[in-house]
mmCIF file of C-alpha atoms in Angstrom:
data_model
loop_
_atom_site.group_PDB
_atom_site.id
_atom_site.type_symbol
_atom_site.label_atom_id
_atom_site.label_comp_id
_atom_site.label_asym_id
_atom_site.label_seq_id
_atom_site.Cartn_x
_atom_site.Cartn_y
_atom_site.Cartn_z
ATOM 1 C CA MET A 1 21.656 16.912 -11.964
ATOM 2 C CA ARG A 2 19.115 14.274 -12.762
ATOM 3 C CA ALA A 3 21.659 11.458 -12.483
ATOM 4 C CA GLY A 4 22.251 12.322 -8.971
ATOM 5 C CA LEU A 5 18.544 12.579 -8.040
ATOM 6 C CA TRP A 6 17.037 9.324 -6.600
ATOM 7 C CA THR A 7 13.352 8.730 -6.523
ATOM 8 C CA ALA A 8 12.424 5.027 -6.284
ATOM 9 C CA LEU A 9 14.175 1.697 -7.149
ATOM 10 C CA PRO A 10 13.230 -2.056 -6.919
ATOM 11 C CA GLY A 11 15.296 -3.788 -4.346
ATOM 12 C CA ILE A 12 16.024 -7.200 -2.738
ATOM 13 C CA ILE A 13 15.981 -7.568 1.021
ATOM 14 C CA GLN A 14 19.329 -8.876 2.532
ATOM 15 C CA SER A 15 18.538 -8.686 6.118
ATOM 16 C CA PHE A 16 15.665 -7.579 8.405
ATOM 17 C CA SER A 17 15.648 -6.260 11.937
ATOM 18 C CA GLY A 18 12.395 -6.175 13.798
ATOM 19 C CA GLY A 19 12.660 -7.872 17.135
ATOM 20 C CA GLY A 20 13.037 -6.539 20.767
ATOM 21 C CA ASP A 21 13.738 -3.006 21.135
ATOM 22 C CA PHE A 22 15.350 -2.532 17.794
ATOM 23 C CA PRO A 23 13.474 -0.476 15.133
ATOM 24 C CA VAL A 24 11.842 -2.219 12.240
ATOM 25 C CA THR A 25 14.557 -1.648 9.506
ATOM 26 C CA CYS A 26 16.096 -3.721 6.662
ATOM 27 C CA ALA A 27 19.091 -3.798 4.469
ATOM 28 C CA VAL A 28 18.264 -3.623 0.807
ATOM 29 C CA GLN A 29 20.419 -4.236 -2.346
ATOM 30 C CA PRO A 30 19.168 -2.012 -5.244
ATOM 31 C CA ALA A 31 18.094 -4.268 -8.074
ATOM 32 C CA ILE A 32 19.175 -1.883 -10.743
ATOM 33 C CA LYS A 33 22.832 -1.060 -11.568
ATOM 34 C CA ALA A 34 24.006 2.537 -12.064
ATOM 35 C CA LEU A 35 25.728 3.742 -15.308
ATOM 36 C CA VAL A 36 28.742 5.582 -14.197
ATOM 37 C CA ARG A 37 30.829 7.625 -16.622
ATOM 38 C CA GLN A 38 34.532 7.195 -16.266
ATOM 39 C CA GLN A 39 37.283 9.830 -16.573
ATOM 40 C CA ASP A 40 38.065 8.659 -20.150
ATOM 41 C CA GLY A 41 34.407 9.130 -21.142
ATOM 42 C CA SER A 42 33.438 5.389 -21.057
ATOM 43 C CA ILE A 43 30.278 4.195 -19.277
ATOM 44 C CA VAL A 44 30.583 1.500 -16.659
ATOM 45 C CA SER A 45 27.559 -0.552 -15.225
ATOM 46 C CA THR A 46 28.158 -0.641 -11.448
ATOM 47 C CA PRO A 47 26.140 -2.164 -8.650
ATOM 48 C CA LEU A 48 24.682 0.491 -6.195
ATOM 49 C CA PRO A 49 25.777 0.256 -2.616
ATOM 50 C CA LEU A 50 23.794 -1.628 0.000
ATOM 51 C CA LEU A 51 20.992 0.501 1.510
ATOM 52 C CA VAL A 52 21.102 0.076 5.371
ATOM 53 C CA ASP A 53 18.558 0.952 8.126
ATOM 54 C CA CYS A 54 15.677 1.520 5.763
ATOM 55 C CA PRO A 55 12.470 1.901 7.703
ATOM 56 C CA VAL A 56 10.028 -0.812 6.617
ATOM 57 C CA GLN A 57 6.585 -0.026 5.863
ATOM 58 C CA PHE A 58 3.588 -2.156 7.312
ATOM 59 C CA PRO A 59 0.017 -1.301 6.924
ATOM 60 C CA SER A 60 -1.072 0.273 10.305
ATOM 61 C CA GLY A 61 -3.095 2.930 12.025
ATOM 62 C CA GLY A 62 -5.374 3.332 15.129
ATOM 63 C CA ASN A 63 -3.102 1.191 17.353
ATOM 64 C CA CYS A 64 -3.468 -1.706 14.850
ATOM 65 C CA SER A 65 -0.749 -3.075 12.508
ATOM 66 C CA LEU A 66 -0.604 -5.936 9.903
ATOM 67 C CA THR A 67 2.953 -7.399 9.847
ATOM 68 C CA PHE A 68 4.732 -9.865 7.696
ATOM 69 C CA PRO A 69 7.806 -12.145 8.368
ATOM 70 C CA VAL A 70 10.220 -10.315 6.030
ATOM 71 C CA ALA A 71 12.955 -12.615 4.809
ATOM 72 C CA PRO A 72 16.124 -12.293 2.858
ATOM 73 C CA GLY A 73 15.289 -12.462 -0.913
ATOM 74 C CA ASP A 74 11.933 -10.713 -0.663
ATOM 75 C CA GLU A 75 11.530 -8.033 -3.249
ATOM 76 C CA CYS A 76 10.530 -4.466 -2.306
ATOM 77 C CA LEU A 77 10.409 -0.907 -3.817
ATOM 78 C CA VAL A 78 12.696 1.593 -1.983
ATOM 79 C CA VAL A 79 11.347 5.150 -2.010
ATOM 80 C CA PHE A 80 13.755 7.941 -1.295
ATOM 81 C CA ALA A 81 12.713 10.924 0.759
ATOM 82 C CA SER A 82 13.465 14.399 -0.891
ATOM 83 C CA ARG A 83 15.117 15.602 2.354
ATOM 84 C CA CYS A 84 17.342 14.076 5.081
ATOM 85 C CA ILE A 85 15.131 11.813 7.369
ATOM 86 C CA ASP A 86 17.767 11.353 10.083
ATOM 87 C CA GLY A 87 16.211 13.758 12.703
ATOM 88 C CA TRP A 88 12.721 12.439 12.300
ATOM 89 C CA TRP A 89 13.892 8.815 12.328
ATOM 90 C CA GLN A 90 15.852 9.332 15.673
ATOM 91 C CA SER A 91 13.196 11.393 17.534
ATOM 92 C CA GLY A 92 9.881 11.480 15.648
ATOM 93 C CA GLY A 93 7.756 14.555 15.417
ATOM 94 C CA VAL A 94 8.905 17.627 13.428
ATOM 95 C CA GLN A 95 12.716 17.925 13.359
ATOM 96 C CA GLU A 96 15.423 19.881 11.764
ATOM 97 C CA GLN A 97 17.378 18.504 8.959
ATOM 98 C CA ALA A 98 20.540 16.806 10.193
ATOM 99 C CA GLU A 99 22.210 17.300 6.847
ATOM 100 C CA ILE A 100 21.559 19.225 3.627
ATOM 101 C CA ARG A 101 20.929 16.434 1.264
ATOM 102 C CA MET A 102 18.232 15.819 -1.234
ATOM 103 C CA HIS A 103 16.877 12.551 -2.845
ATOM 104 C CA ASP A 104 19.840 10.726 -1.465
ATOM 105 C CA LEU A 105 20.327 6.971 -1.304
ATOM 106 C CA SER A 106 20.747 7.368 2.419
ATOM 107 C CA ASP A 107 17.028 8.256 2.968
ATOM 108 C CA GLY A 108 15.184 5.139 1.603
ATOM 109 C CA PHE A 109 11.914 3.536 2.925
ATOM 110 C CA ALA A 110 11.287 -0.033 1.950
ATOM 111 C CA LEU A 111 7.795 -0.877 0.755
ATOM 112 C CA LEU A 112 6.960 -4.580 0.722
ATOM 113 C CA GLY A 113 4.900 -6.585 -1.865
ATOM 114 C CA PHE A 114 6.320 -5.269 -5.196
ATOM 115 C CA ARG A 115 7.405 -8.286 -7.324
ATOM 116 C CA SER A 116 9.290 -9.028 -10.390
ATOM 117 C CA ARG A 117 7.691 -11.184 -13.184
ATOM 118 C CA PRO A 118 9.393 -14.434 -12.166
ATOM 119 C CA ARG A 119 8.252 -13.964 -8.327
ATOM 120 C CA ALA A 120 4.718 -13.148 -9.245
ATOM 121 C CA LEU A 121 2.032 -14.646 -7.061
ATOM 122 C CA SER A 122 -0.185 -17.160 -8.713
ATOM 123 C CA GLY A 123 -3.922 -17.910 -8.169
ATOM 124 C CA VAL A 124 -4.767 -14.484 -6.949
ATOM 125 C CA SER A 125 -8.455 -14.291 -6.157
ATOM 126 C CA THR A 126 -10.473 -11.907 -8.269
ATOM 127 C CA THR A 127 -13.540 -11.955 -6.119
ATOM 128 C CA ALA A 128 -12.244 -11.917 -2.419
ATOM 129 C CA THR A 129 -9.638 -10.301 -0.205
ATOM 130 C CA GLN A 130 -7.113 -12.811 1.138
ATOM 131 C CA LEU A 131 -4.389 -12.960 3.733
ATOM 132 C CA ARG A 132 -2.524 -15.771 2.337
ATOM 133 C CA SER A 133 0.661 -17.943 2.196
ATOM 134 C CA GLU A 134 2.952 -17.756 -0.716
ATOM 135 C CA ASP A 135 1.629 -20.937 -2.280
ATOM 136 C CA GLY A 136 -1.999 -20.070 -1.596
ATOM 137 C CA SER A 137 -2.645 -23.234 0.422
ATOM 138 C CA THR A 138 -3.337 -21.360 3.635
ATOM 139 C CA PHE A 139 -5.588 -18.298 3.816
ATOM 140 C CA ILE A 140 -8.231 -16.108 5.452
ATOM 141 C CA GLU A 141 -10.719 -14.785 2.885
ATOM 142 C CA MET A 142 -13.429 -12.238 2.930
ATOM 143 C CA ASN A 143 -15.926 -12.225 0.033
ATOM 144 C CA PRO A 144 -17.905 -9.010 -0.221
ATOM 145 C CA SER A 145 -20.322 -10.433 -2.728
ATOM 146 C CA LEU A 146 -21.250 -13.469 -0.475
ATOM 147 C CA GLN A 147 -20.747 -11.470 2.717
ATOM 148 C CA LYS A 148 -18.740 -14.566 3.916
ATOM 149 C CA VAL A 149 -15.400 -15.167 5.595
ATOM 150 C CA ARG A 150 -13.511 -18.445 4.909
ATOM 151 C CA ILE A 151 -10.506 -19.969 6.707
ATOM 152 C CA VAL A 152 -8.459 -22.619 5.029
ATOM 153 C CA ALA A 153 -5.626 -23.878 7.451
ATOM 154 C CA PRO A 154 -4.171 -27.417 6.579
ATOM 155 C CA GLY A 155 -2.043 -27.361 9.657
ATOM 156 C CA GLY A 156 -4.770 -26.426 12.011
ATOM 157 C CA PHE A 157 -6.593 -23.539 13.615
ATOM 158 C CA ASP A 158 -5.871 -22.392 17.185
ATOM 159 C CA VAL A 159 -8.001 -19.800 18.981
ATOM 160 C CA VAL A 160 -6.641 -18.359 22.395
ATOM 161 C CA ALA A 161 -9.405 -16.348 23.802
ATOM 162 C CA PRO A 162 -11.002 -16.175 27.433
ATOM 163 C CA LEU A 163 -14.587 -15.763 26.061
ATOM 164 C CA SER A 164 -15.760 -16.328 22.650
ATOM 165 C CA THR A 165 -19.349 -15.538 21.567
ATOM 166 C CA PHE A 166 -21.005 -17.056 18.459
ATOM 167 C CA SER A 167 -24.475 -15.317 17.618
ATOM 168 C CA ALA A 168 -25.467 -17.972 14.955
ATOM 169 C CA ALA A 169 -25.952 -21.645 14.452
ATOM 170 C CA VAL A 170 -22.740 -23.626 14.269
ATOM 171 C CA THR A 171 -22.246 -26.701 12.110
ATOM 172 C CA ILE A 172 -19.198 -29.012 12.794
ATOM 173 C CA THR A 173 -18.362 -31.758 10.337
ATOM 174 C CA GLY A 174 -15.828 -34.069 11.859
ATOM 175 C CA LEU A 175 -14.559 -34.842 15.250
ATOM 176 C CA LEU A 176 -15.524 -32.465 18.033
ATOM 177 C CA THR A 177 -13.388 -32.739 21.172
ATOM 178 C CA PHE A 178 -14.183 -30.905 24.466
ATOM 179 C CA VAL A 179 -11.464 -30.451 27.080
ATOM 180 C CA GLY A 180 -13.287 -28.555 29.866
ATOM 181 C CA GLY A 181 -16.876 -27.736 30.206
ATOM 182 C CA LEU A 182 -19.837 -27.429 27.839
ATOM 183 C CA VAL A 183 -22.720 -25.285 28.837
ATOM 184 C CA GLY A 184 -25.868 -24.851 26.768
ATOM 185 C CA SER A 185 -29.279 -23.500 26.808
ATOM 186 C CA ALA A 186 -32.638 -24.390 25.006
ATOM 187 C CA VAL A 187 -34.364 -21.228 25.672
ATOM 188 C CA SER A 188 -34.357 -20.349 22.015
ATOM 189 C CA GLY A 189 -36.173 -23.519 21.151
ATOM 190 C CA ALA A 190 -33.175 -24.851 19.191
ATOM 191 C CA ALA A 191 -31.473 -28.245 20.119
ATOM 192 C CA ALA A 192 -27.869 -29.156 19.720
ATOM 193 C CA VAL A 193 -27.355 -31.697 17.054
ATOM 194 C CA PHE A 194 -24.142 -33.578 16.499
ATOM 195 C CA ASN A 195 -23.837 -35.793 13.302
ATOM 196 C CA GLY A 196 -20.587 -37.722 13.954
ATOM 197 C CA VAL A 197 -18.520 -38.486 16.957
ATOM 198 C CA LEU A 198 -18.615 -36.274 20.046
ATOM 199 C CA ASN A 199 -15.676 -36.898 22.328
ATOM 200 C CA VAL A 200 -15.969 -35.292 25.727
ATOM 201 C CA ILE A 201 -13.191 -35.357 28.333
ATOM 202 C CA GLY A 202 -15.137 -34.632 31.572
ATOM 203 C CA GLN A 203 -18.791 -34.722 32.720
ATOM 204 C CA VAL A 204 -21.778 -34.461 30.545
ATOM 205 C CA THR A 205 -24.969 -33.226 32.208
ATOM 206 C CA ALA A 206 -28.465 -32.894 30.695
ATOM 207 C CA ASN A 207 -31.357 -31.465 32.645
ATOM 208 C CA GLY A 208 -29.380 -31.719 35.833
ATOM 209 C CA LYS A 209 -28.411 -35.484 35.313
ATOM 210 C CA ARG A 210 -25.043 -36.893 34.549
ATOM 211 C CA VAL A 211 -25.122 -38.857 31.281
ATOM 212 C CA ASP A 212 -21.525 -39.793 30.922
ATOM 213 C CA ASP A 213 -19.953 -43.177 31.475
ATOM 214 C CA THR A 214 -20.586 -43.107 35.203
ATOM 215 C CA HIS A 215 -24.213 -42.705 34.869
ATOM 216 C CA THR A 216 -26.370 -45.734 35.995
ATOM 217 C CA HIS A 217 -30.027 -46.700 36.076
ATOM 218 C CA ASN A 218 -31.628 -48.497 39.105
ATOM 219 C CA GLY A 219 -34.759 -50.791 39.165
ATOM 220 C CA VAL A 220 -33.837 -52.481 35.899
ATOM 221 C CA GLN A 221 -34.248 -56.108 35.113
ATOM 222 C CA PRO A 222 -31.992 -58.394 32.942
ATOM 223 C CA GLY A 223 -33.342 -59.001 29.351
ATOM 224 C CA SER A 224 -33.220 -57.903 25.889
ATOM 225 C CA GLY A 225 -35.482 -54.836 26.341
ATOM 226 C CA ASN A 226 -34.480 -51.145 26.409
ATOM 227 C CA SER A 227 -34.674 -48.793 29.246
ATOM 228 C CA GLY A 228 -36.886 -45.551 29.211
ATOM 229 C CA ASN A 229 -35.742 -41.981 28.995
ATOM 230 C CA VAL A 230 -33.381 -40.704 31.613
ATOM 231 C CA ASN A 231 -35.199 -39.124 34.455
#
């Protein structure tokens, strides 16, 4: 009886389906072989069959989900339901059992993230939560002790948002390029300070006056002196 009761097994992703109107499922090869007794009483180690259409678990809730690009070769843990899940899988809600089967290989759920020792992650942070690449070179980090969020992206950082609000001072080290408009206010008494190169494509206006490359002064005389403030 126990030999025919399946609870959980490590597995290796063979294929993943998660695009378009298709449900998010995967095919998994169990990573542990079964010991099968033959008619002559001998025991033979046999690979388990490919587990197809396993629902994939992504952390989600409240209309939000965290997804990952599942790839062949990824390791996982397949958990087998105690009863047939076909009715629920097809229609959702509370359904009748389509078949009277228990702890069957047909009713597996793939839980991502479990790893064997050769594929263990290296350099796991012990002080912060990270969303990171496999090699750890790219990550978003939240440190609860420092109350700080850090982003490391060697390939660049793109933000697409109609409106972004920063309620703090912003320090930029490097080249700052504006494609569009820049509007500021000195109501708070703070000034905008740029230590480096500021490259602006478009017009620059200060106190209602243009100060870009088209701005000119009148009433000046040739010589080695400097002009006064812009007014």
